[in-house]
Structures are given as C-alpha cells and as structure tokens.
Amino acid sequence: MTRTVGFIGAGRMGGAIAARIAGDAAWDVLVYDPSPQALSRFDGSRAHIAATPGEIAERCAYVVSSLPLPEDVDRLYSAAGIAGALRPETVVVDLSTIDPFTGRRAAGAVQACGAAFVASPLGMGPRQAADGTLPLYLGGDTVALERAAPVLDAISKTQYVIGGVEQAYAAKLAINYVSMSNLAVLLEGFGIGAAAGIDPDLLCKLMQDGGARSFQSDVRLPWILAGDFAPRFGIDLAQKDMRLAIDLAARYHAPAATGAAALQHFSSAQRSGLGNADIGALWNVVGANERAERA
C-alpha cells in the first residue's frame, strides 16, 4: 500500500529526508517550500511539488514540518495556517528545533482538529538525514507515536522516546546547547595553543587525544583547519538554538552561564556577516586576535 506524506520545509534537513523517502516506491511524497532553490533538488525525482502548505494538509495522511524558527511553526499550525485543513486521520510530525512552549501550542492546535501530533526534533546533520541514520528525539502520547510509526521509521530507525512534546523539544535544545558551547570553548583553547606557536595540525591531534576530545574536535576542527566552512549547520541557526536554550534555562531557573558566554561569540559572528556560514566559521571571530598577532 502506498502511503502519502507531505513535507513542509525542504531545507538541508527536511529536504534531505524528503528526497530520500521520495526514492521509496512505498511512499507518495509531496513537498512545499517557498524557496525555488530548495525545491530544485527534487527536479527529476518522484516527489510532487505542492502549491501551498494547505494542499499538503488536504492531501496527505502524514504531514511532516521542518521549519527554522518558532514563529514559523506558530504560523503554520495557526487558524490562518493549515490547522483548519487537517483531518482527524492526519498524523503531524514536527522536526523543527523550537522551544517547548511553541511546540505545545502547535500540538494543541493540531489536536483540536482531532489529528495526532508528534514532536520529533533531529540530531546530527544533513548527511545523516540523507542516509537515514540520524537520531529522532520523540515526544507525544502513546497513540500518536503508534500512528506516526510508519513515517518515523522511514525517517530513521534510531529513535528515543523522551516523554511529552515539551520534553522532546527541550532535549534537542539541551543537546545543541552543549554542542555549541563545546565548539566555542574548543576554539578558545585552540586559539591559546596556536598563539603559543604550536603547529595547528599537531594541536588538532592533541585536542583529539585526551580530555578535550569531542564530536567537534573530531569532525569540525579538521574542516576549520582546511578552511572548509560549507554550511552544514549555520551560525544563524546555532545562535537561535542557543538563545532558545538559555531562555528555557531562565524559565526553569537552571544555570546557563557557560552557554550565555558562548552565545556572545555566535552573536559576534552574525554581526560580522557570517550568519549563513557553517558554525566552524566561529573561528573567524574567536581566533581573530591570534591570527592578527601572527600576521
């Protein structure tokens, strides 16, 4: 039996997932994105391009949204968005990285139509999205999770049921908070070693062999040394995630001093015009003094 799934948002993550699922004859895939450039990846594929998000809500048994900002999710699932077009048999899965409170509003609007809602923010990056190995952080009631299982399994078999909708979104923010803070501290430490005259390639190996080792030291630091700032995960999105995580910490009365300091680096990178660059371009801000001294 062919199932129908619609993707609203075809950026690096949502687009990669939609393109992979479109290659599976078990699925009939519709895609909507306001950007013609984002939709160009589907030229020649089995995917159909929807004219509006409402078309996807009307035609698809599964609606998958992957949007950059909380306000985008609010608009999509408002009365002026697709909420009125959802049917009781529809299953909505939101992949966006947003705050728990926006997520709760979106879930409430969907559930008011009788449809099911599952929060499923994503781990890792576009490569894992394209090959179906990225982790899903799931939140929702048992019935909604069961109804969403076919499309969730198509996205990735690596699934963690976190709890409710709010907990799933909070988990993703907490993970990104650690990852982005780690990158900022890693680059500060790398800058100290570089300023002392240590060979950069050797310093990279030292960072990968000891207590400083992390995903960022293993994966992103070599890209930085190679001058590779291809936008795998952009500074604009990282700044947004850090801001949401720190706001969440304030609401929960949890400390977030380290991340608040790291956020300043990301904000400085934005002001320097690096918002669309990969987060590795943070080195252009954190390492600026070191490079100037060695110039």
Short mmCIF file of C-alpha atoms in Angstrom, two decimals, residues 8 32 53-54 63-67 70-84 86 92 94:
data_model
loop_
_atom_site.label_atom_id
_atom_site.label_comp_id
_atom_site.label_asym_id
_atom_site.label_seq_id
_atom_site.Cartn_x
_atom_site.Cartn_y
_atom_site.Cartn_z
CA ILE A 8 6.55 21.43 4.63
CA TYR A 32 6.29 22.54 -0.18
CA PRO A 53 1.04 24.08 2.73
CA GLY A 54 -2.75 23.76 2.72
CA VAL A 63 2.33 15.90 7.38
CA VAL A 64 5.99 16.48 8.27
CA SER A 65 7.18 20.01 9.04
CA SER A 66 10.80 21.12 9.25
CA LEU A 67 10.97 24.87 9.83
CA PRO A 70 9.41 29.05 16.36
CA GLU A 71 7.33 31.77 14.74
CA ASP A 72 7.26 29.74 11.51
CA VAL A 73 5.80 26.79 13.41
CA ASP A 74 3.28 29.07 15.15
CA ARG A 75 2.08 30.45 11.80
CA LEU A 76 1.87 27.04 10.14
CA TYR A 77 -0.31 25.49 12.82
CA SER A 78 -2.49 28.55 13.46
CA ALA A 79 -6.05 29.09 12.28
CA ALA A 80 -4.60 31.14 9.42
CA GLY A 81 -2.23 28.28 8.57
CA ILE A 82 -3.11 24.63 7.97
CA ALA A 83 -4.91 23.80 11.20
CA GLY A 84 -8.34 24.11 9.60
CA LEU A 86 -6.22 18.90 8.94
CA VAL A 92 1.56 15.53 12.05
CA ASP A 94 7.26 18.27 13.50
#
